[in-house]
mmCIF file of C-alpha atoms and ligand atoms in Angstrom:
data_model
loop_
_atom_site.group_PDB
_atom_site.id
_atom_site.type_symbol
_atom_site.label_atom_id
_atom_site.label_comp_id
_atom_site.label_asym_id
_atom_site.label_seq_id
_atom_site.Cartn_x
_atom_site.Cartn_y
_atom_site.Cartn_z
ATOM 1 C CA MET A 1 -40.930 -61.923 215.413
ATOM 2 C CA PRO A 2 -37.375 -61.249 216.574
ATOM 3 C CA ASP A 3 -35.798 -63.017 213.594
ATOM 4 C CA LYS A 4 -37.635 -60.971 210.968
ATOM 5 C CA LYS A 5 -35.659 -58.533 208.848
ATOM 6 C CA ILE A 6 -36.942 -54.971 209.145
ATOM 7 C CA ILE A 7 -37.932 -53.053 206.016
ATOM 8 C CA ALA A 8 -38.197 -49.306 206.723
ATOM 9 C CA VAL A 9 -40.975 -47.984 204.510
ATOM 10 C CA ILE A 10 -41.069 -44.316 203.536
ATOM 11 C CA GLY A 11 -44.549 -43.245 202.420
ATOM 12 C CA ALA A 12 -46.116 -46.004 204.540
ATOM 13 C CA THR A 13 -49.248 -43.890 205.059
ATOM 14 C CA GLY A 14 -49.583 -43.373 201.299
ATOM 15 C CA ALA A 15 -50.418 -45.420 198.222
ATOM 16 C CA GLN A 16 -47.048 -46.904 197.282
ATOM 17 C CA GLY A 17 -45.517 -47.395 200.707
ATOM 18 C CA GLY A 18 -48.875 -48.467 202.144
ATOM 19 C CA GLY A 19 -48.934 -51.265 199.578
ATOM 20 C CA VAL A 20 -45.463 -52.371 200.654
ATOM 21 C CA VAL A 21 -46.508 -52.437 204.335
ATOM 22 C CA ARG A 22 -49.682 -54.420 203.590
ATOM 23 C CA ALA A 23 -47.770 -56.908 201.432
ATOM 24 C CA ILE A 24 -45.314 -57.499 204.279
ATOM 25 C CA VAL A 25 -48.066 -57.811 206.892
ATOM 26 C CA GLU A 26 -50.140 -60.171 204.730
ATOM 27 C CA ASP A 27 -47.199 -62.541 204.220
ATOM 28 C CA ARG A 28 -47.312 -63.680 207.840
ATOM 29 C CA ASP A 29 -44.687 -66.360 207.390
ATOM 30 C CA GLY A 30 -42.476 -64.159 205.220
ATOM 31 C CA PRO A 31 -38.989 -62.978 206.158
ATOM 32 C CA PHE A 32 -39.773 -59.292 206.750
ATOM 33 C CA ALA A 33 -41.349 -56.980 209.318
ATOM 34 C CA ALA A 34 -42.455 -53.498 208.222
ATOM 35 C CA ARG A 35 -41.330 -50.316 209.943
ATOM 36 C CA ALA A 36 -43.596 -47.459 208.855
ATOM 37 C CA VAL A 37 -41.774 -44.122 208.593
ATOM 38 C CA THR A 38 -44.015 -41.055 208.796
ATOM 39 C CA ARG A 39 -43.746 -37.383 209.678
ATOM 40 C CA LYS A 40 -46.927 -37.738 211.724
ATOM 41 C CA PRO A 41 -46.911 -40.866 213.909
ATOM 42 C CA ASP A 42 -50.137 -39.636 215.564
ATOM 43 C CA SER A 43 -52.120 -39.345 212.332
ATOM 44 C CA GLU A 44 -55.132 -41.580 211.769
ATOM 45 C CA LYS A 45 -53.324 -43.435 208.964
ATOM 46 C CA ALA A 46 -50.256 -44.037 211.133
ATOM 47 C CA ARG A 47 -52.420 -45.290 213.991
ATOM 48 C CA ALA A 48 -54.200 -47.654 211.612
ATOM 49 C CA LEU A 49 -50.801 -49.145 210.714
ATOM 50 C CA ALA A 50 -49.881 -49.469 214.394
ATOM 51 C CA ALA A 51 -53.203 -51.268 214.937
ATOM 52 C CA LEU A 52 -52.048 -53.854 212.385
ATOM 53 C CA GLY A 53 -49.018 -54.496 214.576
ATOM 54 C CA VAL A 54 -46.659 -52.445 212.410
ATOM 55 C CA GLU A 55 -43.830 -50.522 214.102
ATOM 56 C CA VAL A 56 -44.385 -46.804 213.431
ATOM 57 C CA VAL A 57 -41.473 -44.360 213.712
ATOM 58 C CA ALA A 58 -40.997 -40.652 213.041
ATOM 59 C CA GLY A 59 -38.960 -39.655 209.997
ATOM 60 C CA ASP A 60 -38.880 -36.865 207.443
ATOM 61 C CA ALA A 61 -37.118 -37.006 204.083
ATOM 62 C CA ASP A 62 -36.147 -33.341 204.545
ATOM 63 C CA ASP A 63 -34.271 -34.234 207.751
ATOM 64 C CA PRO A 64 -31.191 -36.462 207.358
ATOM 65 C CA ALA A 65 -30.731 -37.040 211.109
ATOM 66 C CA GLY A 66 -34.322 -38.263 211.404
ATOM 67 C CA LEU A 67 -33.758 -40.657 208.493
ATOM 68 C CA ASP A 68 -30.663 -42.050 210.227
ATOM 69 C CA ARG A 69 -32.843 -42.930 213.226
ATOM 70 C CA ALA A 70 -35.632 -44.315 211.053
ATOM 71 C CA PHE A 71 -33.283 -46.621 209.127
ATOM 72 C CA ALA A 72 -31.163 -47.758 212.115
ATOM 73 C CA GLY A 73 -31.061 -51.518 212.505
ATOM 74 C CA ALA A 74 -33.125 -52.206 209.386
ATOM 75 C CA HIS A 75 -32.290 -54.726 206.662
ATOM 76 C CA GLY A 76 -33.810 -52.750 203.816
ATOM 77 C CA ALA A 77 -35.929 -49.776 202.824
ATOM 78 C CA PHE A 78 -38.591 -48.739 200.370
ATOM 79 C CA CYS A 79 -38.043 -45.115 199.336
ATOM 80 C CA VAL A 80 -40.598 -42.880 197.625
ATOM 81 C CA THR A 81 -40.978 -39.100 197.400
ATOM 82 C CA ASN A 82 -44.169 -37.095 196.954
ATOM 83 C CA PHE A 83 -43.607 -34.389 194.344
ATOM 84 C CA TRP A 84 -47.285 -33.398 194.422
ATOM 85 C CA GLU A 85 -47.037 -32.130 197.978
ATOM 86 C CA HIS A 86 -44.705 -29.253 197.069
ATOM 87 C CA TYR A 87 -44.272 -29.265 193.240
ATOM 88 C CA SER A 88 -40.536 -28.550 193.579
ATOM 89 C CA ALA A 89 -38.274 -30.747 191.462
ATOM 90 C CA GLU A 90 -35.169 -29.601 193.362
ATOM 91 C CA ARG A 91 -36.691 -30.396 196.737
ATOM 92 C CA GLU A 92 -37.755 -33.847 195.529
ATOM 93 C CA THR A 93 -34.214 -34.641 194.339
ATOM 94 C CA ALA A 94 -32.825 -33.385 197.665
ATOM 95 C CA GLN A 95 -35.243 -35.584 199.638
ATOM 96 C CA ALA A 96 -34.327 -38.641 197.586
ATOM 97 C CA THR A 97 -30.620 -37.898 197.998
ATOM 98 C CA ASN A 98 -31.096 -37.678 201.772
ATOM 99 C CA MET A 99 -32.704 -41.120 201.741
ATOM 100 C CA ALA A 100 -29.974 -42.564 199.530
ATOM 101 C CA ARG A 101 -27.220 -41.345 201.857
ATOM 102 C CA ALA A 102 -29.051 -42.463 205.004
ATOM 103 C CA SER A 103 -29.494 -45.964 203.567
ATOM 104 C CA ARG A 104 -25.731 -46.416 203.191
ATOM 105 C CA LYS A 105 -24.983 -44.815 206.552
ATOM 106 C CA ALA A 106 -27.344 -47.320 208.195
ATOM 107 C CA GLY A 107 -25.662 -50.193 206.369
ATOM 108 C CA LEU A 108 -28.871 -51.409 204.733
ATOM 109 C CA LYS A 109 -28.561 -54.469 202.498
ATOM 110 C CA HIS A 110 -31.235 -53.548 199.949
ATOM 111 C CA VAL A 111 -33.171 -50.440 198.930
ATOM 112 C CA VAL A 112 -36.060 -50.197 196.482
ATOM 113 C CA TRP A 113 -36.147 -46.645 195.125
ATOM 114 C CA SER A 114 -39.388 -45.637 193.405
ATOM 115 C CA THR A 115 -38.028 -43.512 190.611
ATOM 116 C CA LEU A 116 -39.095 -42.353 187.143
ATOM 117 C CA GLU A 117 -37.190 -41.470 183.989
ATOM 118 C CA ASP A 118 -35.069 -38.334 183.660
ATOM 119 C CA THR A 119 -36.825 -37.346 180.432
ATOM 120 C CA ARG A 120 -34.016 -34.917 179.514
ATOM 121 C CA LYS A 121 -31.888 -37.880 178.476
ATOM 122 C CA LYS A 122 -34.241 -38.454 175.517
ATOM 123 C CA VAL A 123 -35.646 -34.943 175.079
ATOM 124 C CA PRO A 124 -32.836 -32.486 175.906
ATOM 125 C CA LEU A 125 -33.603 -29.012 177.220
ATOM 126 C CA ASP A 126 -33.068 -27.418 173.786
ATOM 127 C CA ASP A 127 -35.672 -29.732 172.177
ATOM 128 C CA ALA A 128 -38.722 -27.528 171.540
ATOM 129 C CA ARG A 129 -41.148 -30.458 171.414
ATOM 130 C CA LEU A 130 -41.541 -30.076 175.192
ATOM 131 C CA PRO A 131 -41.535 -26.639 176.859
ATOM 132 C CA THR A 132 -38.880 -26.309 179.571
ATOM 133 C CA LEU A 133 -40.416 -26.005 183.060
ATOM 134 C CA GLN A 134 -39.027 -24.785 186.407
ATOM 135 C CA GLY A 135 -35.986 -23.498 184.488
ATOM 136 C CA LYS A 136 -34.259 -26.793 183.784
ATOM 137 C CA TYR A 137 -36.787 -29.611 183.535
ATOM 138 C CA LYS A 138 -39.010 -31.089 180.855
ATOM 139 C CA VAL A 139 -41.233 -33.266 183.087
ATOM 140 C CA PRO A 140 -40.308 -31.989 186.559
ATOM 141 C CA HIS A 141 -41.849 -34.853 188.588
ATOM 142 C CA PHE A 142 -40.074 -37.431 186.404
ATOM 143 C CA ASP A 143 -36.765 -35.596 185.976
ATOM 144 C CA SER A 144 -36.381 -34.857 189.681
ATOM 145 C CA LYS A 145 -36.672 -38.539 190.546
ATOM 146 C CA GLY A 146 -34.409 -39.627 187.685
ATOM 147 C CA ALA A 147 -31.878 -36.995 188.736
ATOM 148 C CA ALA A 148 -31.630 -38.724 192.116
ATOM 149 C CA ASP A 149 -30.762 -42.104 190.562
ATOM 150 C CA GLY A 150 -27.074 -41.121 190.577
ATOM 151 C CA ALA A 151 -27.207 -40.595 194.343
ATOM 152 C CA PHE A 152 -28.686 -44.086 194.752
ATOM 153 C CA ALA A 153 -26.049 -45.544 192.416
ATOM 154 C CA ARG A 154 -23.069 -43.848 194.069
ATOM 155 C CA GLU A 155 -24.043 -42.970 197.639
ATOM 156 C CA ALA A 156 -26.711 -45.456 198.746
ATOM 157 C CA ALA A 157 -26.980 -49.034 199.937
ATOM 158 C CA PRO A 158 -27.437 -51.581 197.098
ATOM 159 C CA THR A 159 -30.485 -50.363 195.188
ATOM 160 C CA THR A 160 -33.148 -51.644 192.803
ATOM 161 C CA TYR A 161 -34.898 -48.974 190.724
ATOM 162 C CA LEU A 162 -38.680 -49.365 190.466
ATOM 163 C CA LEU A 163 -40.561 -47.398 187.801
ATOM 164 C CA ALA A 164 -44.316 -47.241 188.394
ATOM 165 C CA ALA A 165 -46.989 -46.546 185.780
ATOM 166 C CA PHE A 166 -50.030 -44.227 185.673
ATOM 167 C CA TYR A 167 -52.257 -45.127 188.645
ATOM 168 C CA TRP A 168 -55.780 -46.050 187.593
ATOM 169 C CA GLU A 169 -56.776 -44.349 190.877
ATOM 170 C CA ASN A 170 -56.202 -41.090 188.976
ATOM 171 C CA PHE A 171 -59.702 -41.722 187.554
ATOM 172 C CA ILE A 172 -60.995 -41.472 191.146
ATOM 173 C CA TYR A 173 -58.878 -38.882 192.933
ATOM 174 C CA PHE A 174 -57.004 -36.783 190.436
ATOM 175 C CA GLY A 175 -59.919 -35.469 188.382
ATOM 176 C CA MET A 176 -59.011 -37.567 185.341
ATOM 177 C CA GLY A 177 -62.263 -39.566 185.323
ATOM 178 C CA PRO A 178 -65.199 -39.173 182.912
ATOM 179 C CA ARG A 179 -66.818 -35.724 182.715
ATOM 180 C CA LYS A 180 -70.369 -34.909 181.663
ATOM 181 C CA THR A 181 -70.520 -32.912 178.436
ATOM 182 C CA GLU A 182 -73.126 -30.288 177.552
ATOM 183 C CA GLY A 183 -75.145 -32.872 175.612
ATOM 184 C CA GLY A 184 -75.354 -35.088 178.725
ATOM 185 C CA ALA A 185 -72.955 -37.788 177.472
ATOM 186 C CA PHE A 186 -69.702 -38.563 179.270
ATOM 187 C CA THR A 187 -66.202 -37.991 177.958
ATOM 188 C CA LEU A 188 -62.956 -39.410 179.250
ATOM 189 C CA ALA A 189 -60.301 -36.929 178.152
ATOM 190 C CA LEU A 190 -56.575 -37.660 178.284
ATOM 191 C CA PRO A 191 -53.788 -36.301 176.069
ATOM 192 C CA LEU A 192 -52.365 -39.554 174.736
ATOM 193 C CA GLY A 193 -51.405 -38.515 171.196
ATOM 194 C CA GLY A 194 -52.772 -41.821 169.902
ATOM 195 C CA VAL A 195 -50.476 -44.048 171.943
ATOM 196 C CA LYS A 196 -51.314 -46.632 174.595
ATOM 197 C CA LEU A 197 -50.915 -45.917 178.312
ATOM 198 C CA PRO A 198 -49.316 -48.345 180.783
ATOM 199 C CA GLY A 199 -51.475 -48.292 183.929
ATOM 200 C CA ILE A 200 -51.595 -50.018 187.293
ATOM 201 C CA GLY A 201 -53.694 -50.251 190.441
ATOM 202 C CA ALA A 202 -51.750 -48.313 193.074
ATOM 203 C CA ALA A 203 -51.816 -51.178 195.600
ATOM 204 C CA ASP A 204 -50.008 -53.381 193.092
ATOM 205 C CA ILE A 205 -46.963 -51.084 193.142
ATOM 206 C CA GLY A 206 -46.243 -52.013 196.757
ATOM 207 C CA LYS A 207 -46.845 -55.686 196.002
ATOM 208 C CA CYS A 208 -44.325 -55.548 193.143
ATOM 209 C CA ALA A 209 -41.837 -53.771 195.413
ATOM 210 C CA TYR A 210 -42.360 -56.549 197.926
ATOM 211 C CA GLY A 211 -41.634 -59.107 195.189
ATOM 212 C CA ILE A 212 -38.366 -57.264 194.503
ATOM 213 C CA LEU A 213 -37.421 -57.295 198.195
ATOM 214 C CA ARG A 214 -38.168 -61.048 198.297
ATOM 215 C CA LYS A 215 -35.918 -61.644 195.282
ATOM 216 C CA GLY A 216 -33.231 -59.616 197.031
ATOM 217 C CA SER A 217 -29.713 -59.273 195.722
ATOM 218 C CA ALA A 218 -30.531 -60.707 192.261
ATOM 219 C CA THR A 219 -32.354 -57.439 191.453
ATOM 220 C CA ILE A 220 -29.717 -54.973 192.647
ATOM 221 C CA GLY A 221 -28.844 -52.384 190.022
ATOM 222 C CA GLN A 222 -31.809 -53.358 187.844
ATOM 223 C CA ARG A 223 -34.417 -50.906 186.560
ATOM 224 C CA ILE A 224 -37.818 -52.588 186.787
ATOM 225 C CA GLY A 225 -40.780 -50.874 185.116
ATOM 226 C CA ILE A 226 -44.173 -52.197 186.138
ATOM 227 C CA ALA A 227 -47.746 -52.064 184.796
ATOM 228 C CA GLY A 228 -50.981 -53.988 185.257
ATOM 229 C CA GLU A 229 -52.082 -53.533 181.633
ATOM 230 C CA ILE A 230 -51.222 -51.355 178.655
ATOM 231 C CA LEU A 231 -54.310 -49.965 176.909
ATOM 232 C CA SER A 232 -55.305 -47.322 174.366
ATOM 233 C CA GLY A 233 -57.579 -44.458 175.380
ATOM 234 C CA ALA A 234 -60.486 -46.064 173.511
ATOM 235 C CA GLU A 235 -59.867 -49.435 175.197
ATOM 236 C CA MET A 236 -59.743 -47.882 178.676
ATOM 237 C CA THR A 237 -62.850 -45.840 177.978
ATOM 238 C CA ALA A 238 -64.847 -48.866 176.747
ATOM 239 C CA LYS A 239 -63.928 -50.754 179.915
ATOM 240 C CA VAL A 240 -64.816 -47.789 182.157
ATOM 241 C CA ALA A 241 -68.147 -47.370 180.312
ATOM 242 C CA ARG A 242 -69.018 -51.037 180.849
ATOM 243 C CA ALA A 243 -68.025 -50.907 184.509
ATOM 244 C CA VAL A 244 -69.958 -47.720 185.385
ATOM 245 C CA GLY A 245 -72.920 -48.571 183.135
ATOM 246 C CA LYS A 246 -72.870 -45.264 181.208
ATOM 247 C CA LYS A 247 -72.077 -44.218 177.671
ATOM 248 C CA VAL A 248 -68.551 -42.755 177.745
ATOM 249 C CA GLU A 249 -66.481 -41.570 174.797
ATOM 250 C CA PHE A 250 -62.741 -41.048 174.647
ATOM 251 C CA PHE A 251 -61.335 -37.634 173.738
ATOM 252 C CA ASP A 252 -57.626 -37.573 172.889
ATOM 253 C CA MET A 253 -57.064 -34.018 174.104
ATOM 254 C CA PRO A 254 -54.319 -32.024 172.342
ATOM 255 C CA PHE A 255 -51.239 -31.691 174.574
ATOM 256 C CA ASP A 256 -51.301 -27.867 174.462
ATOM 257 C CA VAL A 257 -54.929 -27.757 175.558
ATOM 258 C CA TYR A 258 -54.180 -30.093 178.483
ATOM 259 C CA ARG A 259 -51.115 -28.064 179.525
ATOM 260 C CA GLY A 260 -53.305 -24.959 179.552
ATOM 261 C CA LEU A 261 -56.048 -26.391 181.789
ATOM 262 C CA GLY A 262 -54.656 -24.322 184.646
ATOM 263 C CA PHE A 263 -54.686 -26.767 187.548
ATOM 264 C CA PRO A 264 -51.392 -27.040 189.484
ATOM 265 C CA GLY A 265 -49.039 -29.354 187.592
ATOM 266 C CA ALA A 266 -51.088 -29.322 184.327
ATOM 267 C CA ASP A 267 -48.005 -28.276 182.337
ATOM 268 C CA ASP A 268 -45.891 -31.009 183.973
ATOM 269 C CA LEU A 269 -48.504 -33.717 183.294
ATOM 270 C CA GLY A 270 -49.098 -32.448 179.736
ATOM 271 C CA ASN A 271 -45.378 -32.776 179.092
ATOM 272 C CA MET A 272 -45.383 -36.228 180.708
ATOM 273 C CA PHE A 273 -48.075 -37.502 178.354
ATOM 274 C CA LYS A 274 -46.322 -35.955 175.349
ATOM 275 C CA TYR A 275 -43.003 -37.509 176.411
ATOM 276 C CA GLN A 276 -44.686 -40.910 176.469
ATOM 277 C CA ALA A 277 -46.094 -40.256 172.986
ATOM 278 C CA ILE A 278 -42.681 -39.087 171.683
ATOM 279 C CA LEU A 279 -41.046 -42.274 172.934
ATOM 280 C CA GLY A 280 -43.915 -44.435 171.632
ATOM 281 C CA ASP A 281 -43.120 -48.166 171.711
ATOM 282 C CA GLU A 282 -39.911 -47.498 173.627
ATOM 283 C CA PHE A 283 -41.967 -46.172 176.541
ATOM 284 C CA LEU A 284 -44.364 -49.125 176.379
ATOM 285 C CA ARG A 285 -41.416 -51.541 176.507
ATOM 286 C CA SER A 286 -40.193 -49.821 179.683
ATOM 287 C CA ARG A 287 -43.227 -51.111 181.656
ATOM 288 C CA ASP A 288 -43.476 -54.916 181.516
ATOM 289 C CA VAL A 289 -46.775 -56.547 182.539
ATOM 290 C CA LYS A 290 -45.401 -60.112 182.446
ATOM 291 C CA ALA A 291 -42.427 -59.253 184.677
ATOM 292 C CA SER A 292 -44.773 -57.353 187.019
ATOM 293 C CA ARG A 293 -46.971 -60.461 187.370
ATOM 294 C CA GLU A 294 -43.927 -62.590 188.124
ATOM 295 C CA LEU A 295 -43.096 -60.243 191.006
ATOM 296 C CA ASN A 296 -46.728 -60.009 192.081
ATOM 297 C CA PRO A 297 -48.920 -62.938 190.992
ATOM 298 C CA ALA A 298 -52.047 -61.127 192.255
ATOM 299 C CA LEU A 299 -51.461 -58.211 189.812
ATOM 300 C CA LEU A 300 -54.769 -56.726 188.599
ATOM 301 C CA ASP A 301 -55.526 -55.946 184.967
ATOM 302 C CA PHE A 302 -57.829 -52.990 184.286
ATOM 303 C CA ASP A 303 -61.059 -55.042 184.275
ATOM 304 C CA ALA A 304 -60.154 -56.609 187.625
ATOM 305 C CA TRP A 305 -59.244 -53.210 189.038
ATOM 306 C CA LEU A 306 -62.565 -51.785 187.772
ATOM 307 C CA ALA A 307 -64.501 -54.691 189.301
ATOM 308 C CA ALA A 308 -63.148 -53.629 192.692
ATOM 309 C CA ASN A 309 -63.068 -49.849 192.181
ATOM 310 C CA ALA A 310 -65.571 -48.657 189.538
ATOM 311 C CA SER A 311 -68.106 -47.661 192.201
ATOM 312 C CA ARG A 312 -65.533 -45.146 193.516
ATOM 313 C CA ILE A 313 -65.167 -43.340 190.169
ATOM 314 C CA PRO A 314 -67.166 -40.106 190.481
ATOM 315 C CA ILE A 315 -69.587 -40.007 187.528
ATOM 316 C CA GLU A 316 -72.828 -37.996 187.409
HETATM 317 N N1 NAP B 1 -50.321 -40.826 190.462
HETATM 318 C C1 NAP B 1 -49.665 -41.518 189.538
HETATM 319 O O1 NAP B 1 -50.217 -41.906 188.500
HETATM 320 C C2 NAP B 1 -48.195 -41.820 189.761
HETATM 321 C C3 NAP B 1 -47.556 -42.733 188.913
HETATM 322 C C4 NAP B 1 -46.190 -43.019 189.121
HETATM 323 C C5 NAP B 1 -45.515 -42.377 190.158
HETATM 324 N N2 NAP B 1 -46.191 -41.496 190.973
HETATM 325 C C6 NAP B 1 -45.421 -40.823 192.035
HETATM 326 O O2 NAP B 1 -45.849 -41.286 193.304
HETATM 327 C C7 NAP B 1 -45.364 -40.339 194.282
HETATM 328 C C8 NAP B 1 -46.325 -40.292 195.430
HETATM 329 O O3 NAP B 1 -46.458 -41.570 196.000
HETATM 330 P P1 NAP B 1 -47.843 -42.032 196.623
HETATM 331 O O4 NAP B 1 -48.888 -41.986 195.549
HETATM 332 O O5 NAP B 1 -47.611 -43.289 197.341
HETATM 333 O O6 NAP B 1 -48.129 -40.816 197.634
HETATM 334 P P2 NAP B 1 -49.377 -40.499 198.567
HETATM 335 O O7 NAP B 1 -50.360 -41.629 198.604
HETATM 336 O O8 NAP B 1 -49.874 -39.138 198.197
HETATM 337 O O9 NAP B 1 -48.677 -40.393 200.003
HETATM 338 C C9 NAP B 1 -47.538 -39.609 200.178
HETATM 339 C C10 NAP B 1 -46.664 -40.299 201.199
HETATM 340 O O10 NAP B 1 -45.399 -39.663 201.237
HETATM 341 C C11 NAP B 1 -45.054 -39.426 202.592
HETATM 342 N N3 NAP B 1 -44.203 -38.235 202.613
HETATM 343 C C12 NAP B 1 -44.382 -37.092 201.924
HETATM 344 N N4 NAP B 1 -43.396 -36.219 202.213
HETATM 345 C C13 NAP B 1 -42.575 -36.847 203.096
HETATM 346 C C14 NAP B 1 -41.389 -36.451 203.771
HETATM 347 N N5 NAP B 1 -40.858 -35.224 203.611
HETATM 348 N N6 NAP B 1 -40.814 -37.332 204.595
HETATM 349 C C15 NAP B 1 -41.351 -38.561 204.791
HETATM 350 N N7 NAP B 1 -42.476 -38.984 204.189
HETATM 351 C C16 NAP B 1 -43.077 -38.130 203.360
HETATM 352 C C17 NAP B 1 -46.355 -39.262 203.321
HETATM 353 O O11 NAP B 1 -46.166 -39.632 204.667
HETATM 354 P P3 NAP B 1 -46.650 -38.780 205.957
HETATM 355 O O12 NAP B 1 -47.582 -37.709 205.484
HETATM 356 O O13 NAP B 1 -47.332 -39.819 206.827
HETATM 357 O O14 NAP B 1 -45.393 -38.281 206.549
HETATM 358 C C18 NAP B 1 -47.254 -40.246 202.589
HETATM 359 O O15 NAP B 1 -47.144 -41.525 203.156
HETATM 360 C C19 NAP B 1 -45.264 -38.999 193.565
HETATM 361 O O16 NAP B 1 -43.951 -38.486 193.652
HETATM 362 C C20 NAP B 1 -45.651 -39.329 192.111
HETATM 363 O O17 NAP B 1 -44.880 -38.631 191.164
HETATM 364 C C21 NAP B 1 -47.502 -41.233 190.809
#
């Protein structure tokens, strides 16, 4: 495949980047070849990518020189950061800035940067509706990504900004699935404040990013928010109940209670849900299901995602 354009994929062993790699590999006659960038080329996940015929190279977002090597000779890149590995907003912004600078240094033609909103633009630090966290953030894992957008705008190769939605996989892996109550019934508890939640199957994020890379220069500078479906808590719960074959009720947990649950990042996520409720329809408009399906015709709605994944939701 000597004539294929290389897309260097950060996070290739993870959910978002893994979806980008699979989308490239599955489009056998497509224009791109994936280069998986990982800190651990010997890991099982990296070896599984190599077994698919994907080029695997070492690279670390904390190490600019390594990024230079990882991006060398590529046409484009998919860039994502993993806040939940270290919980530091400043480190996440620094990692993203390293990637932005490396993309220009390597002369890439197109970058897709997986960002999120800097919530402080709508809810400034002196707004008491959201407690300030880590000294200068409202929703650290959003703000830190949004804070890096300027580096992509000013210091990176031409960039498209991709804004993902709540992964439905959070019902499997992140402890947000239904819980048994004392009476034996199941409750799905999320702090939504009565508003709907844009959601998406994680694999569809990479497929949408691939659609953006295929569209190429027409998308540069755009902010593209994606979702598979936008549903209320009661609607999601009814679908989960049907799919798992149990009685499940929705509990719209107060934001303060959620923030106080005590798991790492509970305050950040509580603020994230409240931010979405504060913005209301404006937040829902920022994630467009129709545009997502145009980028990725195989996009799953929640029922389709449940048909494939409900058996993985822990419920007992
Ligand atoms: N969960 C949600 O609902 C949701 C919704 C929207 C956005 N997000 C955002 O998604 C991001 C995580 O993406 P994901 O779900 O795809 O992650 P993931 O599945 O947990 O995988 C993390 C990936 O990041 C790579 N990585 C981490 N640190 C790195 C570094 N210093 N240098 C190079 N690669 C590094 C890892 O690669 P190696 O270990 O192989 O190096 C791995 O491939 C988070 O920042 C989160 O805020 C999540």
